[in-house]
Amino acid sequence: MKSLYLFCLIFIISCTKPNPEPDSHADTPAYFNLTPSDKNCEYTFRFGEAVLCVPKIEGMYNIIHNTASKDYIQSKNFPGNTFAAYYVNKKLYKNLHVLWKDQFDDFFQIYVTNANQNKKADHSYFAEVNEEYLNTYLNSAYWENLKKKLETINEKNIFEKPVITESYSLSENSRQYVTLITIRKNNTSKNMITVGNMFIIKNRLFFSAYNKFYNGLRSIEEAKKANNTIMLRILNANQ
């Protein structure tokens, strides 16, 4: 299942991807409407028959159309996906020139798998993706294959097998996964928390992820709280 495979790569986007290839879908009128009629939307993002209201998030800044960050964001786009939004905190927003140093902490992305554009996502399909994700992602043989792909894309980085510590639902149309992963490079390592989300808006499947450095058990709860606040804002804006 292609959508499942790309969802398993939910944490890749925060890692270095050399020699980015242009995405023909990015920034096209077919996807983005920068002047929506709904004042609660910063802009809208069309995906098949769905129109996603992308809201403003208090304390976060959506930099997907910022001229100083567009090239960086595109370099983080995994082939076959398209970003719908890319939020960073105020500190990073005021220093976008340091993006290329790979700022991994406190940011949130919404994206889609292009192959799903015309795929109707009902509750049955949603349950199928969720079950297959949990069963396949924990499979050691599958991870070894994925690890090779990751380390080919992300030169000089070594990925330890991620651990799903929790899954829960904020709504009947969304599912959340808390994942921990260690990324090693040279003599250093980063412990990352990713709270991944898959959610249905108007019968289309969307993905998102909140990323944060791991700094003790409290940081996991902080990551969940930040993710849930943003996700509930998105879900409520698209009721």
mmCIF file with all atom_site columns, C-alpha atoms in Angstrom, residues 62-233:
data_model
loop_
_atom_site.group_PDB
_atom_site.id
_atom_site.type_symbol
_atom_site.label_atom_id
_atom_site.label_alt_id
_atom_site.label_comp_id
_atom_site.label_asym_id
_atom_site.label_entity_id
_atom_site.label_seq_id
_atom_site.pdbx_PDB_ins_code
_atom_site.Cartn_x
_atom_site.Cartn_y
_atom_site.Cartn_z
_atom_site.occupancy
_atom_site.B_iso_or_equiv
_atom_site.pdbx_formal_charge
_atom_site.auth_seq_id
_atom_site.auth_comp_id
_atom_site.auth_asym_id
_atom_site.auth_atom_id
_atom_site.pdbx_PDB_model_num
ATOM 1   C CA . ASN A 1 62  ? 3.588   28.854 8.435  1.00 0.00 ? 62  ASN A CA 1
ATOM 2   C CA . ILE A 1 63  ? 6.597   29.408 6.171  1.00 0.00 ? 63  ILE A CA 1
ATOM 3   C CA . ILE A 1 64  ? 5.662   27.255 3.199  1.00 0.00 ? 64  ILE A CA 1
ATOM 4   C CA . HIS A 1 65  ? 5.268   30.276 0.893  1.00 0.00 ? 65  HIS A CA 1
ATOM 5   C CA . ASN A 1 66  ? 7.998   32.386 2.448  1.00 0.00 ? 66  ASN A CA 1
ATOM 6   C CA . THR A 1 67  ? 10.588  33.241 -0.199 1.00 0.00 ? 67  THR A CA 1
ATOM 7   C CA . ALA A 1 68  ? 13.412  32.753 2.321  1.00 0.00 ? 68  ALA A CA 1
ATOM 8   C CA . SER A 1 69  ? 12.364  29.188 3.126  1.00 0.00 ? 69  SER A CA 1
ATOM 9   C CA . LYS A 1 70  ? 10.738  27.703 0.011  1.00 0.00 ? 70  LYS A CA 1
ATOM 10  C CA . ASP A 1 71  ? 13.925  26.062 -1.287 1.00 0.00 ? 71  ASP A CA 1
ATOM 11  C CA . TYR A 1 72  ? 14.699  24.570 2.118  1.00 0.00 ? 72  TYR A CA 1
ATOM 12  C CA . ILE A 1 73  ? 11.188  23.170 2.495  1.00 0.00 ? 73  ILE A CA 1
ATOM 13  C CA . GLN A 1 74  ? 11.321  21.643 -0.970 1.00 0.00 ? 74  GLN A CA 1
ATOM 14  C CA . SER A 1 75  ? 14.602  19.952 -0.040 1.00 0.00 ? 75  SER A CA 1
ATOM 15  C CA . LYS A 1 76  ? 12.705  18.206 2.775  1.00 0.00 ? 76  LYS A CA 1
ATOM 16  C CA . ASN A 1 77  ? 9.950   16.943 0.528  1.00 0.00 ? 77  ASN A CA 1
ATOM 17  C CA . PHE A 1 78  ? 10.051  13.182 0.023  1.00 0.00 ? 78  PHE A CA 1
ATOM 18  C CA . PRO A 1 79  ? 9.428   12.212 -3.636 1.00 0.00 ? 79  PRO A CA 1
ATOM 19  C CA . GLY A 1 80  ? 5.766   11.419 -4.143 1.00 0.00 ? 80  GLY A CA 1
ATOM 20  C CA . ASN A 1 81  ? 4.573   13.757 -1.387 1.00 0.00 ? 81  ASN A CA 1
ATOM 21  C CA . THR A 1 82  ? 3.462   17.393 -1.413 1.00 0.00 ? 82  THR A CA 1
ATOM 22  C CA . PHE A 1 83  ? 3.579   19.733 1.560  1.00 0.00 ? 83  PHE A CA 1
ATOM 23  C CA . ALA A 1 84  ? 0.382   21.566 2.444  1.00 0.00 ? 84  ALA A CA 1
ATOM 24  C CA . ALA A 1 85  ? 1.858   23.510 5.385  1.00 0.00 ? 85  ALA A CA 1
ATOM 25  C CA . TYR A 1 86  ? 5.116   23.917 7.311  1.00 0.00 ? 86  TYR A CA 1
ATOM 26  C CA . TYR A 1 87  ? 4.931   25.600 10.718 1.00 0.00 ? 87  TYR A CA 1
ATOM 27  C CA . VAL A 1 88  ? 7.909   26.722 12.817 1.00 0.00 ? 88  VAL A CA 1
ATOM 28  C CA . ASN A 1 89  ? 8.179   28.539 16.152 1.00 0.00 ? 89  ASN A CA 1
ATOM 29  C CA . LYS A 1 90  ? 8.841   32.262 16.576 1.00 0.00 ? 90  LYS A CA 1
ATOM 30  C CA . LYS A 1 91  ? 12.555  31.820 17.319 1.00 0.00 ? 91  LYS A CA 1
ATOM 31  C CA . LEU A 1 92  ? 13.177  30.022 14.042 1.00 0.00 ? 92  LEU A CA 1
ATOM 32  C CA . TYR A 1 93  ? 10.837  32.299 12.108 1.00 0.00 ? 93  TYR A CA 1
ATOM 33  C CA . LYS A 1 94  ? 13.003  35.270 13.042 1.00 0.00 ? 94  LYS A CA 1
ATOM 34  C CA . ASN A 1 95  ? 16.154  33.426 11.921 1.00 0.00 ? 95  ASN A CA 1
ATOM 35  C CA . LEU A 1 96  ? 15.161  31.610 8.727  1.00 0.00 ? 96  LEU A CA 1
ATOM 36  C CA . HIS A 1 97  ? 18.700  31.885 7.436  1.00 0.00 ? 97  HIS A CA 1
ATOM 37  C CA . VAL A 1 98  ? 19.708  29.081 9.812  1.00 0.00 ? 98  VAL A CA 1
ATOM 38  C CA . LEU A 1 99  ? 17.200  26.633 8.319  1.00 0.00 ? 99  LEU A CA 1
ATOM 39  C CA . TRP A 1 100 ? 19.914  24.961 6.292  1.00 0.00 ? 100 TRP A CA 1
ATOM 40  C CA . LYS A 1 101 ? 21.661  23.999 9.518  1.00 0.00 ? 101 LYS A CA 1
ATOM 41  C CA . ASP A 1 102 ? 18.747  21.577 10.008 1.00 0.00 ? 102 ASP A CA 1
ATOM 42  C CA . GLN A 1 103 ? 16.600  22.874 12.819 1.00 0.00 ? 103 GLN A CA 1
ATOM 43  C CA . PHE A 1 104 ? 14.829  19.760 14.059 1.00 0.00 ? 104 PHE A CA 1
ATOM 44  C CA . ASP A 1 105 ? 13.051  21.111 17.120 1.00 0.00 ? 105 ASP A CA 1
ATOM 45  C CA . ASP A 1 106 ? 9.450   22.280 17.488 1.00 0.00 ? 106 ASP A CA 1
ATOM 46  C CA . PHE A 1 107 ? 8.012   22.265 13.980 1.00 0.00 ? 107 PHE A CA 1
ATOM 47  C CA . PHE A 1 108 ? 4.887   20.846 12.342 1.00 0.00 ? 108 PHE A CA 1
ATOM 48  C CA . GLN A 1 109 ? 4.168   19.716 8.781  1.00 0.00 ? 109 GLN A CA 1
ATOM 49  C CA . ILE A 1 110 ? 1.034   18.789 6.842  1.00 0.00 ? 110 ILE A CA 1
ATOM 50  C CA . TYR A 1 111 ? 1.487   16.790 3.664  1.00 0.00 ? 111 TYR A CA 1
ATOM 51  C CA . VAL A 1 112 ? -0.219  14.411 1.248  1.00 0.00 ? 112 VAL A CA 1
ATOM 52  C CA . THR A 1 113 ? 0.790   11.419 -0.801 1.00 0.00 ? 113 THR A CA 1
ATOM 53  C CA . ASN A 1 114 ? 0.139   12.435 -4.403 1.00 0.00 ? 114 ASN A CA 1
ATOM 54  C CA . ALA A 1 115 ? -1.010  8.944  -5.433 1.00 0.00 ? 115 ALA A CA 1
ATOM 55  C CA . ASN A 1 116 ? -3.957  9.277  -3.032 1.00 0.00 ? 116 ASN A CA 1
ATOM 56  C CA . GLN A 1 117 ? -5.386  12.327 -4.736 1.00 0.00 ? 117 GLN A CA 1
ATOM 57  C CA . ASN A 1 118 ? -8.326  10.423 -6.237 1.00 0.00 ? 118 ASN A CA 1
ATOM 58  C CA . LYS A 1 119 ? -8.540  7.740  -3.539 1.00 0.00 ? 119 LYS A CA 1
ATOM 59  C CA . LYS A 1 120 ? -11.690 7.963  -1.418 1.00 0.00 ? 120 LYS A CA 1
ATOM 60  C CA . ALA A 1 121 ? -10.734 7.501  2.223  1.00 0.00 ? 121 ALA A CA 1
ATOM 61  C CA . ASP A 1 122 ? -13.686 6.146  4.179  1.00 0.00 ? 122 ASP A CA 1
ATOM 62  C CA . HIS A 1 123 ? -13.645 4.645  7.681  1.00 0.00 ? 123 HIS A CA 1
ATOM 63  C CA . SER A 1 124 ? -12.960 1.156  6.353  1.00 0.00 ? 124 SER A CA 1
ATOM 64  C CA . TYR A 1 125 ? -9.909  2.322  4.417  1.00 0.00 ? 125 TYR A CA 1
ATOM 65  C CA . PHE A 1 126 ? -8.757  4.361  7.406  1.00 0.00 ? 126 PHE A CA 1
ATOM 66  C CA . ALA A 1 127 ? -8.928  1.300  9.682  1.00 0.00 ? 127 ALA A CA 1
ATOM 67  C CA . GLU A 1 128 ? -7.067  -0.779 7.094  1.00 0.00 ? 128 GLU A CA 1
ATOM 68  C CA . VAL A 1 129 ? -4.212  1.707  6.825  1.00 0.00 ? 129 VAL A CA 1
ATOM 69  C CA . ASN A 1 130 ? -3.970  1.979  10.603 1.00 0.00 ? 130 ASN A CA 1
ATOM 70  C CA . GLU A 1 131 ? -3.836  -1.784 11.136 1.00 0.00 ? 131 GLU A CA 1
ATOM 71  C CA . GLU A 1 132 ? -1.315  -2.389 8.375  1.00 0.00 ? 132 GLU A CA 1
ATOM 72  C CA . TYR A 1 133 ? 0.840   0.478  9.595  1.00 0.00 ? 133 TYR A CA 1
ATOM 73  C CA . LEU A 1 134 ? 1.097   -0.932 13.101 1.00 0.00 ? 134 LEU A CA 1
ATOM 74  C CA . ASN A 1 135 ? 1.706   -4.489 11.922 1.00 0.00 ? 135 ASN A CA 1
ATOM 75  C CA . THR A 1 136 ? 4.210   -3.682 9.182  1.00 0.00 ? 136 THR A CA 1
ATOM 76  C CA . TYR A 1 137 ? 6.131   -0.862 10.817 1.00 0.00 ? 137 TYR A CA 1
ATOM 77  C CA . LEU A 1 138 ? 7.167   -3.117 13.690 1.00 0.00 ? 138 LEU A CA 1
ATOM 78  C CA . ASN A 1 139 ? 8.383   -5.835 11.340 1.00 0.00 ? 139 ASN A CA 1
ATOM 79  C CA . SER A 1 140 ? 12.191  -6.169 11.541 1.00 0.00 ? 140 SER A CA 1
ATOM 80  C CA . ALA A 1 141 ? 12.663  -7.277 7.935  1.00 0.00 ? 141 ALA A CA 1
ATOM 81  C CA . TYR A 1 142 ? 10.647  -4.313 6.713  1.00 0.00 ? 142 TYR A CA 1
ATOM 82  C CA . TRP A 1 143 ? 12.662  -1.916 8.847  1.00 0.00 ? 143 TRP A CA 1
ATOM 83  C CA . GLU A 1 144 ? 16.002  -3.166 7.481  1.00 0.00 ? 144 GLU A CA 1
ATOM 84  C CA . ASN A 1 145 ? 14.818  -2.398 3.947  1.00 0.00 ? 145 ASN A CA 1
ATOM 85  C CA . LEU A 1 146 ? 13.540  1.023  4.988  1.00 0.00 ? 146 LEU A CA 1
ATOM 86  C CA . LYS A 1 147 ? 16.777  1.746  6.887  1.00 0.00 ? 147 LYS A CA 1
ATOM 87  C CA . LYS A 1 148 ? 18.813  1.225  3.697  1.00 0.00 ? 148 LYS A CA 1
ATOM 88  C CA . LYS A 1 149 ? 16.613  3.679  1.815  1.00 0.00 ? 149 LYS A CA 1
ATOM 89  C CA . LEU A 1 150 ? 16.862  6.221  4.620  1.00 0.00 ? 150 LEU A CA 1
ATOM 90  C CA . GLU A 1 151 ? 20.624  6.075  4.803  1.00 0.00 ? 151 GLU A CA 1
ATOM 91  C CA . THR A 1 152 ? 20.911  6.345  1.023  1.00 0.00 ? 152 THR A CA 1
ATOM 92  C CA . ILE A 1 153 ? 18.828  9.526  1.040  1.00 0.00 ? 153 ILE A CA 1
ATOM 93  C CA . ASN A 1 154 ? 20.386  10.928 4.204  1.00 0.00 ? 154 ASN A CA 1
ATOM 94  C CA . GLU A 1 155 ? 24.126  10.655 3.733  1.00 0.00 ? 155 GLU A CA 1
ATOM 95  C CA . LYS A 1 156 ? 26.323  10.129 6.830  1.00 0.00 ? 156 LYS A CA 1
ATOM 96  C CA . ASN A 1 157 ? 23.255  9.551  9.038  1.00 0.00 ? 157 ASN A CA 1
ATOM 97  C CA . ILE A 1 158 ? 22.632  6.197  10.726 1.00 0.00 ? 158 ILE A CA 1
ATOM 98  C CA . PHE A 1 159 ? 19.070  5.407  11.787 1.00 0.00 ? 159 PHE A CA 1
ATOM 99  C CA . GLU A 1 160 ? 18.251  3.206  14.727 1.00 0.00 ? 160 GLU A CA 1
ATOM 100 C CA . LYS A 1 161 ? 14.980  1.291  14.556 1.00 0.00 ? 161 LYS A CA 1
ATOM 101 C CA . PRO A 1 162 ? 12.166  3.621  15.673 1.00 0.00 ? 162 PRO A CA 1
ATOM 102 C CA . VAL A 1 163 ? 9.908   2.687  18.546 1.00 0.00 ? 163 VAL A CA 1
ATOM 103 C CA . ILE A 1 164 ? 6.198   3.448  18.624 1.00 0.00 ? 164 ILE A CA 1
ATOM 104 C CA . THR A 1 165 ? 5.481   4.238  22.259 1.00 0.00 ? 165 THR A CA 1
ATOM 105 C CA . GLU A 1 166 ? 1.805   5.129  21.980 1.00 0.00 ? 166 GLU A CA 1
ATOM 106 C CA . SER A 1 167 ? -1.120  5.434  19.581 1.00 0.00 ? 167 SER A CA 1
ATOM 107 C CA . TYR A 1 168 ? -4.370  7.247  20.250 1.00 0.00 ? 168 TYR A CA 1
ATOM 108 C CA . SER A 1 169 ? -7.185  9.122  18.503 1.00 0.00 ? 169 SER A CA 1
ATOM 109 C CA . LEU A 1 170 ? -8.169  12.757 18.839 1.00 0.00 ? 170 LEU A CA 1
ATOM 110 C CA . SER A 1 171 ? -11.296 12.141 16.764 1.00 0.00 ? 171 SER A CA 1
ATOM 111 C CA . GLU A 1 172 ? -12.986 9.368  14.820 1.00 0.00 ? 172 GLU A CA 1
ATOM 112 C CA . ASN A 1 173 ? -11.352 10.701 11.657 1.00 0.00 ? 173 ASN A CA 1
ATOM 113 C CA . SER A 1 174 ? -7.799  10.931 12.970 1.00 0.00 ? 174 SER A CA 1
ATOM 114 C CA . ARG A 1 175 ? -5.098  8.718  14.429 1.00 0.00 ? 175 ARG A CA 1
ATOM 115 C CA . GLN A 1 176 ? -1.955  9.752  16.314 1.00 0.00 ? 176 GLN A CA 1
ATOM 116 C CA . TYR A 1 177 ? 1.329   7.859  16.773 1.00 0.00 ? 177 TYR A CA 1
ATOM 117 C CA . VAL A 1 178 ? 4.152   8.755  19.153 1.00 0.00 ? 178 VAL A CA 1
ATOM 118 C CA . THR A 1 179 ? 7.496   7.569  17.802 1.00 0.00 ? 179 THR A CA 1
ATOM 119 C CA . LEU A 1 180 ? 11.030  7.784  19.203 1.00 0.00 ? 180 LEU A CA 1
ATOM 120 C CA . ILE A 1 181 ? 14.064  7.450  16.966 1.00 0.00 ? 181 ILE A CA 1
ATOM 121 C CA . THR A 1 182 ? 17.799  7.938  17.356 1.00 0.00 ? 182 THR A CA 1
ATOM 122 C CA . ILE A 1 183 ? 19.727  9.433  14.435 1.00 0.00 ? 183 ILE A CA 1
ATOM 123 C CA . ARG A 1 184 ? 23.522  9.123  14.634 1.00 0.00 ? 184 ARG A CA 1
ATOM 124 C CA . LYS A 1 185 ? 26.034  11.157 12.678 1.00 0.00 ? 185 LYS A CA 1
ATOM 125 C CA . ASN A 1 186 ? 29.795  10.969 13.185 1.00 0.00 ? 186 ASN A CA 1
ATOM 126 C CA . ASN A 1 187 ? 30.259  10.928 16.974 1.00 0.00 ? 187 ASN A CA 1
ATOM 127 C CA . THR A 1 188 ? 26.970  12.611 17.841 1.00 0.00 ? 188 THR A CA 1
ATOM 128 C CA . SER A 1 189 ? 23.379  11.451 18.076 1.00 0.00 ? 189 SER A CA 1
ATOM 129 C CA . LYS A 1 190 ? 19.941  13.062 18.186 1.00 0.00 ? 190 LYS A CA 1
ATOM 130 C CA . ASN A 1 191 ? 16.976  11.549 19.963 1.00 0.00 ? 191 ASN A CA 1
ATOM 131 C CA . MET A 1 192 ? 13.804  12.675 18.252 1.00 0.00 ? 192 MET A CA 1
ATOM 132 C CA . ILE A 1 193 ? 10.128  12.571 19.120 1.00 0.00 ? 193 ILE A CA 1
ATOM 133 C CA . THR A 1 194 ? 7.685   12.517 16.245 1.00 0.00 ? 194 THR A CA 1
ATOM 134 C CA . VAL A 1 195 ? 3.950   12.633 16.839 1.00 0.00 ? 195 VAL A CA 1
ATOM 135 C CA . GLY A 1 196 ? 2.568   11.500 13.503 1.00 0.00 ? 196 GLY A CA 1
ATOM 136 C CA . ASN A 1 197 ? -1.020  12.018 12.440 1.00 0.00 ? 197 ASN A CA 1
ATOM 137 C CA . MET A 1 198 ? -3.157  10.646 9.684  1.00 0.00 ? 198 MET A CA 1
ATOM 138 C CA . PHE A 1 199 ? -6.592  12.181 9.259  1.00 0.00 ? 199 PHE A CA 1
ATOM 139 C CA . ILE A 1 200 ? -9.505  12.317 6.851  1.00 0.00 ? 200 ILE A CA 1
ATOM 140 C CA . ILE A 1 201 ? -10.845 15.593 5.495  1.00 0.00 ? 201 ILE A CA 1
ATOM 141 C CA . LYS A 1 202 ? -13.740 15.347 3.053  1.00 0.00 ? 202 LYS A CA 1
ATOM 142 C CA . ASN A 1 203 ? -12.937 11.735 2.100  1.00 0.00 ? 203 ASN A CA 1
ATOM 143 C CA . ARG A 1 204 ? -9.241  12.323 1.457  1.00 0.00 ? 204 ARG A CA 1
ATOM 144 C CA . LEU A 1 205 ? -6.323  11.107 3.550  1.00 0.00 ? 205 LEU A CA 1
ATOM 145 C CA . PHE A 1 206 ? -3.883  13.693 4.922  1.00 0.00 ? 206 PHE A CA 1
ATOM 146 C CA . PHE A 1 207 ? -0.743  13.262 7.023  1.00 0.00 ? 207 PHE A CA 1
ATOM 147 C CA . SER A 1 208 ? 1.031   15.546 9.463  1.00 0.00 ? 208 SER A CA 1
ATOM 148 C CA . ALA A 1 209 ? 3.803   15.376 12.038 1.00 0.00 ? 209 ALA A CA 1
ATOM 149 C CA . TYR A 1 210 ? 5.057   17.366 14.995 1.00 0.00 ? 210 TYR A CA 1
ATOM 150 C CA . ASN A 1 211 ? 8.780   16.989 15.732 1.00 0.00 ? 211 ASN A CA 1
ATOM 151 C CA . LYS A 1 212 ? 10.713  17.743 18.909 1.00 0.00 ? 212 LYS A CA 1
ATOM 152 C CA . PHE A 1 213 ? 14.019  16.860 20.550 1.00 0.00 ? 213 PHE A CA 1
ATOM 153 C CA . TYR A 1 214 ? 13.725  14.209 23.241 1.00 0.00 ? 214 TYR A CA 1
ATOM 154 C CA . ASN A 1 215 ? 14.750  15.524 26.657 1.00 0.00 ? 215 ASN A CA 1
ATOM 155 C CA . GLY A 1 216 ? 13.287  13.135 29.209 1.00 0.00 ? 216 GLY A CA 1
ATOM 156 C CA . LEU A 1 217 ? 9.791   11.737 29.630 1.00 0.00 ? 217 LEU A CA 1
ATOM 157 C CA . ARG A 1 218 ? 8.321   15.180 30.140 1.00 0.00 ? 218 ARG A CA 1
ATOM 158 C CA . SER A 1 219 ? 9.305   16.170 26.609 1.00 0.00 ? 219 SER A CA 1
ATOM 159 C CA . ILE A 1 220 ? 7.092   13.401 25.207 1.00 0.00 ? 220 ILE A CA 1
ATOM 160 C CA . GLU A 1 221 ? 4.059   14.866 26.968 1.00 0.00 ? 221 GLU A CA 1
ATOM 161 C CA . GLU A 1 222 ? 5.072   18.329 25.764 1.00 0.00 ? 222 GLU A CA 1
ATOM 162 C CA . ALA A 1 223 ? 5.291   17.048 22.183 1.00 0.00 ? 223 ALA A CA 1
ATOM 163 C CA . LYS A 1 224 ? 1.882   15.395 22.435 1.00 0.00 ? 224 LYS A CA 1
ATOM 164 C CA . LYS A 1 225 ? 0.339   18.553 23.873 1.00 0.00 ? 225 LYS A CA 1
ATOM 165 C CA . ALA A 1 226 ? 1.791   20.738 21.123 1.00 0.00 ? 226 ALA A CA 1
ATOM 166 C CA . ASN A 1 227 ? 0.730   18.306 18.401 1.00 0.00 ? 227 ASN A CA 1
ATOM 167 C CA . ASN A 1 228 ? -2.773  17.898 19.799 1.00 0.00 ? 228 ASN A CA 1
ATOM 168 C CA . THR A 1 229 ? -3.316  21.648 20.059 1.00 0.00 ? 229 THR A CA 1
ATOM 169 C CA . ILE A 1 230 ? -2.395  22.134 16.407 1.00 0.00 ? 230 ILE A CA 1
ATOM 170 C CA . MET A 1 231 ? -4.310  19.088 15.185 1.00 0.00 ? 231 MET A CA 1
ATOM 171 C CA . LEU A 1 232 ? -7.519  20.057 17.002 1.00 0.00 ? 232 LEU A CA 1
ATOM 172 C CA . ARG A 1 233 ? -7.261  23.517 15.459 1.00 0.00 ? 233 ARG A CA 1
#
